[in-house]
Amino acid sequence: MKFDRNMKKGDLVRVRRSLVEEPELGIILKIWMDTTYEDIERYHVKYFSFKSGRNEVQWANHVEVVSSCEGEINEEW
């Protein structure tokens, strides 16, 4: 499953934690590449969850951008 390569820090996102639960809303804090396997390109997203009120981590392909933040945030992901 692919993920949106245009998502960036500050974007409002909908995160699917499981197939049975409703997706939750959050704000992206950080995106980074998983380095467990050299030949597989996959990413993690750290986000602030409005549902739980804390920072969470999920695979990037489970994250959908609802609204993109305007302007540039000077931090490389």
PDB file of N, CA and C in Angstrom:
ATOM      1  N   MET A   1       0.846  -1.172   0.000  1.00  0.00           N
ATOM      2  CA  MET A   1       0.000   0.000   0.000  1.00  0.00           C
ATOM      3  C   MET A   1       0.898   1.244   0.000  1.00  0.00           C
ATOM      4  N   LYS A   2       0.577   2.205  -0.816  1.00  0.00           N
ATOM      5  CA  LYS A   2       1.366   3.429  -0.945  1.00  0.00           C
ATOM      6  C   LYS A   2       0.912   4.476   0.059  1.00  0.00           C
ATOM      7  N   PHE A   3       1.768   5.473   0.250  1.00  0.00           N
ATOM      8  CA  PHE A   3       1.388   6.589   1.101  1.00  0.00           C
ATOM      9  C   PHE A   3       1.624   7.889   0.357  1.00  0.00           C
ATOM     10  N   ASP A   4       1.018   8.940   0.839  1.00  0.00           N
ATOM     11  CA  ASP A   4       1.105  10.257   0.216  1.00  0.00           C
ATOM     12  C   ASP A   4       2.467  10.880   0.517  1.00  0.00           C
ATOM     13  N   ARG A   5       3.333  10.937  -0.480  1.00  0.00           N
ATOM     14  CA  ARG A   5       4.679  11.487  -0.284  1.00  0.00           C
ATOM     15  C   ARG A   5       4.678  13.007  -0.104  1.00  0.00           C
ATOM     16  N   ASN A   6       3.532  13.642  -0.313  1.00  0.00           N
ATOM     17  CA  ASN A   6       3.435  15.088  -0.123  1.00  0.00           C
ATOM     18  C   ASN A   6       3.072  15.466   1.307  1.00  0.00           C
ATOM     19  N   MET A   7       2.749  14.477   2.155  1.00  0.00           N
ATOM     20  CA  MET A   7       2.402  14.840   3.521  1.00  0.00           C
ATOM     21  C   MET A   7       3.644  15.337   4.241  1.00  0.00           C
ATOM     22  N   LYS A   8       3.408  16.266   5.167  1.00  0.00           N
ATOM     23  CA  LYS A   8       4.535  16.903   5.858  1.00  0.00           C
ATOM     24  C   LYS A   8       4.135  17.278   7.275  1.00  0.00           C
ATOM     25  N   LYS A   9       5.133  17.653   8.031  1.00  0.00           N
ATOM     26  CA  LYS A   9       4.924  18.081   9.410  1.00  0.00           C
ATOM     27  C   LYS A   9       3.897  19.210   9.437  1.00  0.00           C
ATOM     28  N   GLY A  10       2.938  19.103  10.356  1.00  0.00           N
ATOM     29  CA  GLY A  10       1.911  20.129  10.499  1.00  0.00           C
ATOM     30  C   GLY A  10       0.611  19.815   9.801  1.00  0.00           C
ATOM     31  N   ASP A  11       0.586  18.807   8.926  1.00  0.00           N
ATOM     32  CA  ASP A  11      -0.653  18.437   8.222  1.00  0.00           C
ATOM     33  C   ASP A  11      -1.655  17.792   9.180  1.00  0.00           C
ATOM     34  N   LEU A  12      -2.930  18.104   8.959  1.00  0.00           N
ATOM     35  CA  LEU A  12      -4.018  17.438   9.677  1.00  0.00           C
ATOM     36  C   LEU A  12      -4.279  16.125   8.959  1.00  0.00           C
ATOM     37  N   VAL A  13      -4.279  15.015   9.709  1.00  0.00           N
ATOM     38  CA  VAL A  13      -4.405  13.699   9.084  1.00  0.00           C
ATOM     39  C   VAL A  13      -5.476  12.854   9.760  1.00  0.00           C
ATOM     40  N   ARG A  14      -5.971  11.879   9.005  1.00  0.00           N
ATOM     41  CA  ARG A  14      -6.876  10.851   9.510  1.00  0.00           C
ATOM     42  C   ARG A  14      -6.051   9.574   9.570  1.00  0.00           C
ATOM     43  N   VAL A  15      -6.004   8.938  10.734  1.00  0.00           N
ATOM     44  CA  VAL A  15      -5.167   7.758  10.941  1.00  0.00           C
ATOM     45  C   VAL A  15      -6.041   6.543  11.219  1.00  0.00           C
ATOM     46  N   ARG A  16      -5.777   5.488  10.475  1.00  0.00           N
ATOM     47  CA  ARG A  16      -6.481   4.216  10.651  1.00  0.00           C
ATOM     48  C   ARG A  16      -5.623   3.321  11.535  1.00  0.00           C
ATOM     49  N   ARG A  17      -6.014   3.148  12.801  1.00  0.00           N
ATOM     50  CA  ARG A  17      -5.258   2.324  13.747  1.00  0.00           C
ATOM     51  C   ARG A  17      -5.601   0.839  13.587  1.00  0.00           C
ATOM     52  N   SER A  18      -6.857   0.553  13.232  1.00  0.00           N
ATOM     53  CA  SER A  18      -7.277  -0.836  13.011  1.00  0.00           C
ATOM     54  C   SER A  18      -8.476  -0.840  12.070  1.00  0.00           C
ATOM     55  N   LEU A  19      -8.838  -2.009  11.600  1.00  0.00           N
ATOM     56  CA  LEU A  19      -9.973  -2.118  10.685  1.00  0.00           C
ATOM     57  C   LEU A  19     -11.315  -1.958  11.386  1.00  0.00           C
ATOM     58  N   VAL A  20     -11.374  -2.221  12.678  1.00  0.00           N
ATOM     59  CA  VAL A  20     -12.647  -2.174  13.390  1.00  0.00           C
ATOM     60  C   VAL A  20     -12.926  -0.831  14.064  1.00  0.00           C
ATOM     61  N   GLU A  21     -11.892  -0.064  14.347  1.00  0.00           N
ATOM     62  CA  GLU A  21     -12.074   1.225  14.999  1.00  0.00           C
ATOM     63  C   GLU A  21     -12.259   2.337  13.973  1.00  0.00           C
ATOM     64  N   GLU A  22     -12.933   3.396  14.390  1.00  0.00           N
ATOM     65  CA  GLU A  22     -13.063   4.582  13.549  1.00  0.00           C
ATOM     66  C   GLU A  22     -11.694   5.261  13.425  1.00  0.00           C
ATOM     67  N   PRO A  23     -11.382   5.843  12.265  1.00  0.00           N
ATOM     68  CA  PRO A  23     -10.122   6.577  12.128  1.00  0.00           C
ATOM     69  C   PRO A  23     -10.094   7.760  13.103  1.00  0.00           C
ATOM     70  N   GLU A  24      -8.900   8.134  13.543  1.00  0.00           N
ATOM     71  CA  GLU A  24      -8.754   9.265  14.444  1.00  0.00           C
ATOM     72  C   GLU A  24      -8.034  10.409  13.742  1.00  0.00           C
ATOM     73  N   LEU A  25      -8.249  11.617  14.219  1.00  0.00           N
ATOM     74  CA  LEU A  25      -7.584  12.794  13.655  1.00  0.00           C
ATOM     75  C   LEU A  25      -6.347  13.130  14.446  1.00  0.00           C
ATOM     76  N   GLY A  26      -5.359  13.691  13.742  1.00  0.00           N
ATOM     77  CA  GLY A  26      -4.122  14.094  14.400  1.00  0.00           C
ATOM     78  C   GLY A  26      -3.344  15.082  13.547  1.00  0.00           C
ATOM     79  N   ILE A  27      -2.250  15.552  14.101  1.00  0.00           N
ATOM     80  CA  ILE A  27      -1.333  16.478  13.426  1.00  0.00           C
ATOM     81  C   ILE A  27       0.022  15.796  13.308  1.00  0.00           C
ATOM     82  N   ILE A  28       0.596  15.767  12.099  1.00  0.00           N
ATOM     83  CA  ILE A  28       1.902  15.137  11.887  1.00  0.00           C
ATOM     84  C   ILE A  28       2.999  15.920  12.603  1.00  0.00           C
ATOM     85  N   LEU A  29       3.819  15.190  13.360  1.00  0.00           N
ATOM     86  CA  LEU A  29       4.960  15.778  14.051  1.00  0.00           C
ATOM     87  C   LEU A  29       6.279  15.418  13.373  1.00  0.00           C
ATOM     88  N   LYS A  30       6.341  14.206  12.802  1.00  0.00           N
ATOM     89  CA  LYS A  30       7.599  13.733  12.208  1.00  0.00           C
ATOM     90  C   LYS A  30       7.313  12.555  11.287  1.00  0.00           C
ATOM     91  N   ILE A  31       8.099  12.432  10.215  1.00  0.00           N
ATOM     92  CA  ILE A  31       8.019  11.291   9.297  1.00  0.00           C
ATOM     93  C   ILE A  31       9.444  10.782   9.098  1.00  0.00           C
ATOM     94  N   TRP A  32       9.644   9.473   9.211  1.00  0.00           N
ATOM     95  CA  TRP A  32      10.979   8.923   8.999  1.00  0.00           C
ATOM     96  C   TRP A  32      10.902   7.539   8.381  1.00  0.00           C
ATOM     97  N   MET A  33      12.000   7.176   7.732  1.00  0.00           N
ATOM     98  CA  MET A  33      12.075   5.882   7.047  1.00  0.00           C
ATOM     99  C   MET A  33      12.451   4.786   8.037  1.00  0.00           C
ATOM    100  N   ASP A  34      11.769   3.645   7.932  1.00  0.00           N
ATOM    101  CA  ASP A  34      12.072   2.473   8.740  1.00  0.00           C
ATOM    102  C   ASP A  34      13.310   1.802   8.144  1.00  0.00           C
ATOM    103  N   THR A  35      14.293   1.505   8.958  1.00  0.00           N
ATOM    104  CA  THR A  35      15.546   0.921   8.459  1.00  0.00           C
ATOM    105  C   THR A  35      15.723  -0.539   8.872  1.00  0.00           C
ATOM    106  N   THR A  36      14.637  -1.199   9.248  1.00  0.00           N
ATOM    107  CA  THR A  36      14.722  -2.592   9.679  1.00  0.00           C
ATOM    108  C   THR A  36      15.227  -3.485   8.548  1.00  0.00           C
ATOM    109  N   TYR A  37      14.689  -3.296   7.359  1.00  0.00           N
ATOM    110  CA  TYR A  37      15.097  -4.091   6.196  1.00  0.00           C
ATOM    111  C   TYR A  37      15.636  -3.154   5.125  1.00  0.00           C
ATOM    112  N   GLU A  38      16.823  -3.451   4.620  1.00  0.00           N
ATOM    113  CA  GLU A  38      17.480  -2.586   3.643  1.00  0.00           C
ATOM    114  C   GLU A  38      16.728  -2.489   2.322  1.00  0.00           C
ATOM    115  N   ASP A  39      16.092  -3.567   1.908  1.00  0.00           N
ATOM    116  CA  ASP A  39      15.458  -3.605   0.586  1.00  0.00           C
ATOM    117  C   ASP A  39      13.977  -3.211   0.589  1.00  0.00           C
ATOM    118  N   ILE A  40      13.439  -2.811   1.733  1.00  0.00           N
ATOM    119  CA  ILE A  40      12.035  -2.411   1.815  1.00  0.00           C
ATOM    120  C   ILE A  40      11.955  -0.947   2.229  1.00  0.00           C
ATOM    121  N   GLU A  41      11.254  -0.158   1.418  1.00  0.00           N
ATOM    122  CA  GLU A  41      11.079   1.261   1.717  1.00  0.00           C
ATOM    123  C   GLU A  41       9.723   1.466   2.372  1.00  0.00           C
ATOM    124  N   ARG A  42       9.737   1.743   3.666  1.00  0.00           N
ATOM    125  CA  ARG A  42       8.497   2.024   4.388  1.00  0.00           C
ATOM    126  C   ARG A  42       8.774   3.104   5.432  1.00  0.00           C
ATOM    127  N   TYR A  43       7.723   3.819   5.786  1.00  0.00           N
ATOM    128  CA  TYR A  43       7.875   4.993   6.643  1.00  0.00           C
ATOM    129  C   TYR A  43       6.945   4.943   7.847  1.00  0.00           C
ATOM    130  N   HIS A  44       7.396   5.591   8.912  1.00  0.00           N
ATOM    131  CA  HIS A  44       6.598   5.781  10.125  1.00  0.00           C
ATOM    132  C   HIS A  44       6.168   7.237  10.184  1.00  0.00           C
ATOM    133  N   VAL A  45       5.027   7.475  10.807  1.00  0.00           N
ATOM    134  CA  VAL A  45       4.550   8.841  11.052  1.00  0.00           C
ATOM    135  C   VAL A  45       4.302   8.984  12.548  1.00  0.00           C
ATOM    136  N   LYS A  46       4.928   9.992  13.148  1.00  0.00           N
ATOM    137  CA  LYS A  46       4.643  10.346  14.530  1.00  0.00           C
ATOM    138  C   LYS A  46       3.648  11.492  14.470  1.00  0.00           C
ATOM    139  N   TYR A  47       2.567  11.383  15.206  1.00  0.00           N
ATOM    140  CA  TYR A  47       1.522  12.404  15.157  1.00  0.00           C
ATOM    141  C   TYR A  47       0.942  12.618  16.547  1.00  0.00           C
ATOM    142  N   PHE A  48       0.356  13.796  16.746  1.00  0.00           N
ATOM    143  CA  PHE A  48      -0.380  14.063  17.970  1.00  0.00           C
ATOM    144  C   PHE A  48      -1.819  13.659  17.723  1.00  0.00           C
ATOM    145  N   SER A  49      -2.324  12.734  18.532  1.00  0.00           N
ATOM    146  CA  SER A  49      -3.685  12.227  18.384  1.00  0.00           C
ATOM    147  C   SER A  49      -4.655  13.068  19.200  1.00  0.00           C
ATOM    148  N   PHE A  50      -5.685  13.593  18.550  1.00  0.00           N
ATOM    149  CA  PHE A  50      -6.718  14.337  19.267  1.00  0.00           C
ATOM    150  C   PHE A  50      -7.582  13.389  20.101  1.00  0.00           C
ATOM    151  N   LYS A  51      -7.652  12.129  19.698  1.00  0.00           N
ATOM    152  CA  LYS A  51      -8.465  11.147  20.417  1.00  0.00           C
ATOM    153  C   LYS A  51      -7.837  10.786  21.763  1.00  0.00           C
ATOM    154  N   SER A  52      -6.549  10.454  21.758  1.00  0.00           N
ATOM    155  CA  SER A  52      -5.894  10.023  22.993  1.00  0.00           C
ATOM    156  C   SER A  52      -5.224  11.183  23.747  1.00  0.00           C
ATOM    157  N   GLY A  53      -4.973  12.292  23.038  1.00  0.00           N
ATOM    158  CA  GLY A  53      -4.319  13.430  23.676  1.00  0.00           C
ATOM    159  C   GLY A  53      -2.831  13.238  23.886  1.00  0.00           C
ATOM    160  N   ARG A  54      -2.222  12.349  23.118  1.00  0.00           N
ATOM    161  CA  ARG A  54      -0.774  12.113  23.246  1.00  0.00           C
ATOM    162  C   ARG A  54      -0.165  11.794  21.885  1.00  0.00           C
ATOM    163  N   ASN A  55       1.144  11.722  21.846  1.00  0.00           N
ATOM    164  CA  ASN A  55       1.853  11.396  20.608  1.00  0.00           C
ATOM    165  C   ASN A  55       1.744   9.897  20.339  1.00  0.00           C
ATOM    166  N   GLU A  56       1.506   9.557  19.077  1.00  0.00           N
ATOM    167  CA  GLU A  56       1.377   8.161  18.643  1.00  0.00           C
ATOM    168  C   GLU A  56       2.243   7.965  17.402  1.00  0.00           C
ATOM    169  N   VAL A  57       2.519   6.692  17.054  1.00  0.00           N
ATOM    170  CA  VAL A  57       3.276   6.350  15.847  1.00  0.00           C
ATOM    171  C   VAL A  57       2.480   5.319  15.052  1.00  0.00           C
ATOM    172  N   GLN A  58       2.454   5.496  13.731  1.00  0.00           N
ATOM    173  CA  GLN A  58       1.751   4.560  12.855  1.00  0.00           C
ATOM    174  C   GLN A  58       2.499   4.479  11.523  1.00  0.00           C
ATOM    175  N   TRP A  59       2.301   3.374  10.797  1.00  0.00           N
ATOM    176  CA  TRP A  59       2.869   3.265   9.456  1.00  0.00           C
ATOM    177  C   TRP A  59       2.272   4.359   8.579  1.00  0.00           C
ATOM    178  N   ALA A  60       3.076   4.915   7.696  1.00  0.00           N
ATOM    179  CA  ALA A  60       2.638   6.029   6.840  1.00  0.00           C
ATOM    180  C   ALA A  60       1.500   5.648   5.902  1.00  0.00           C
ATOM    181  N   ASN A  61       1.425   4.402   5.492  1.00  0.00           N
ATOM    182  CA  ASN A  61       0.354   4.009   4.568  1.00  0.00           C
ATOM    183  C   ASN A  61      -1.007   3.890   5.257  1.00  0.00           C
ATOM    184  N   HIS A  62      -1.064   4.116   6.560  1.00  0.00           N
ATOM    185  CA  HIS A  62      -2.328   4.125   7.304  1.00  0.00           C
ATOM    186  C   HIS A  62      -2.766   5.556   7.613  1.00  0.00           C
ATOM    187  N   VAL A  63      -2.070   6.524   7.008  1.00  0.00           N
ATOM    188  CA  VAL A  63      -2.314   7.934   7.290  1.00  0.00           C
ATOM    189  C   VAL A  63      -2.802   8.633   6.019  1.00  0.00           C
ATOM    190  N   GLU A  64      -3.891   9.376   6.135  1.00  0.00           N
ATOM    191  CA  GLU A  64      -4.470  10.109   5.003  1.00  0.00           C
ATOM    192  C   GLU A  64      -4.535  11.591   5.364  1.00  0.00           C
ATOM    193  N   VAL A  65      -4.027  12.437   4.486  1.00  0.00           N
ATOM    194  CA  VAL A  65      -4.041  13.878   4.729  1.00  0.00           C
ATOM    195  C   VAL A  65      -5.457  14.414   4.556  1.00  0.00           C
ATOM    196  N   VAL A  66      -5.949  15.121   5.577  1.00  0.00           N
ATOM    197  CA  VAL A  66      -7.260  15.760   5.539  1.00  0.00           C
ATOM    198  C   VAL A  66      -7.096  17.202   5.080  1.00  0.00           C
ATOM    199  N   SER A  67      -6.085  17.876   5.628  1.00  0.00           N
ATOM    200  CA  SER A  67      -5.812  19.263   5.279  1.00  0.00           C
ATOM    201  C   SER A  67      -4.316  19.510   5.404  1.00  0.00           C
ATOM    202  N   SER A  68      -3.730  20.049   4.351  1.00  0.00           N
ATOM    203  CA  SER A  68      -2.299  20.307   4.343  1.00  0.00           C
ATOM    204  C   SER A  68      -2.014  21.691   4.900  1.00  0.00           C
ATOM    205  N   CYS A  69      -0.963  21.789   5.727  1.00  0.00           N
ATOM    206  CA  CYS A  69      -0.607  23.089   6.277  1.00  0.00           C
ATOM    207  C   CYS A  69       0.010  23.960   5.175  1.00  0.00           C
ATOM    208  N   GLU A  70      -0.186  25.234   5.286  1.00  0.00           N
ATOM    209  CA  GLU A  70       0.338  26.169   4.304  1.00  0.00           C
ATOM    210  C   GLU A  70       1.767  26.561   4.656  1.00  0.00           C
ATOM    211  N   GLY A  71       2.541  26.904   3.651  1.00  0.00           N
ATOM    212  CA  GLY A  71       3.898  27.391   3.885  1.00  0.00           C
ATOM    213  C   GLY A  71       4.877  26.263   4.097  1.00  0.00           C
ATOM    214  N   GLU A  72       6.099  26.660   4.413  1.00  0.00           N
ATOM    215  CA  GLU A  72       7.184  25.709   4.602  1.00  0.00           C
ATOM    216  C   GLU A  72       7.505  25.557   6.081  1.00  0.00           C
ATOM    217  N   ILE A  73       7.764  24.333   6.482  1.00  0.00           N
ATOM    218  CA  ILE A  73       8.287  24.077   7.823  1.00  0.00           C
ATOM    219  C   ILE A  73       9.716  23.618   7.601  1.00  0.00           C
ATOM    220  N   ASN A  74      10.661  24.351   8.148  1.00  0.00           N
ATOM    221  CA  ASN A  74      12.069  24.104   7.866  1.00  0.00           C
ATOM    222  C   ASN A  74      12.621  22.946   8.685  1.00  0.00           C
ATOM    223  N   GLU A  75      12.112  21.762   8.419  1.00  0.00           N
ATOM    224  CA  GLU A  75      12.623  20.564   9.045  1.00  0.00           C
ATOM    225  C   GLU A  75      12.514  19.429   8.045  1.00  0.00           C
ATOM    226  N   GLU A  76      13.619  18.785   7.779  1.00  0.00           N
ATOM    227  CA  GLU A  76      13.638  17.696   6.818  1.00  0.00           C
ATOM    228  C   GLU A  76      12.997  16.474   7.411  1.00  0.00           C
ATOM    229  N   TRP A  77      12.265  15.715   6.612  1.00  0.00           N
ATOM    230  CA  TRP A  77      11.692  14.451   7.118  1.00  0.00           C
ATOM    231  C   TRP A  77      12.364  13.331   6.402  1.00  0.00           C
TER     232      TRP A  77
END
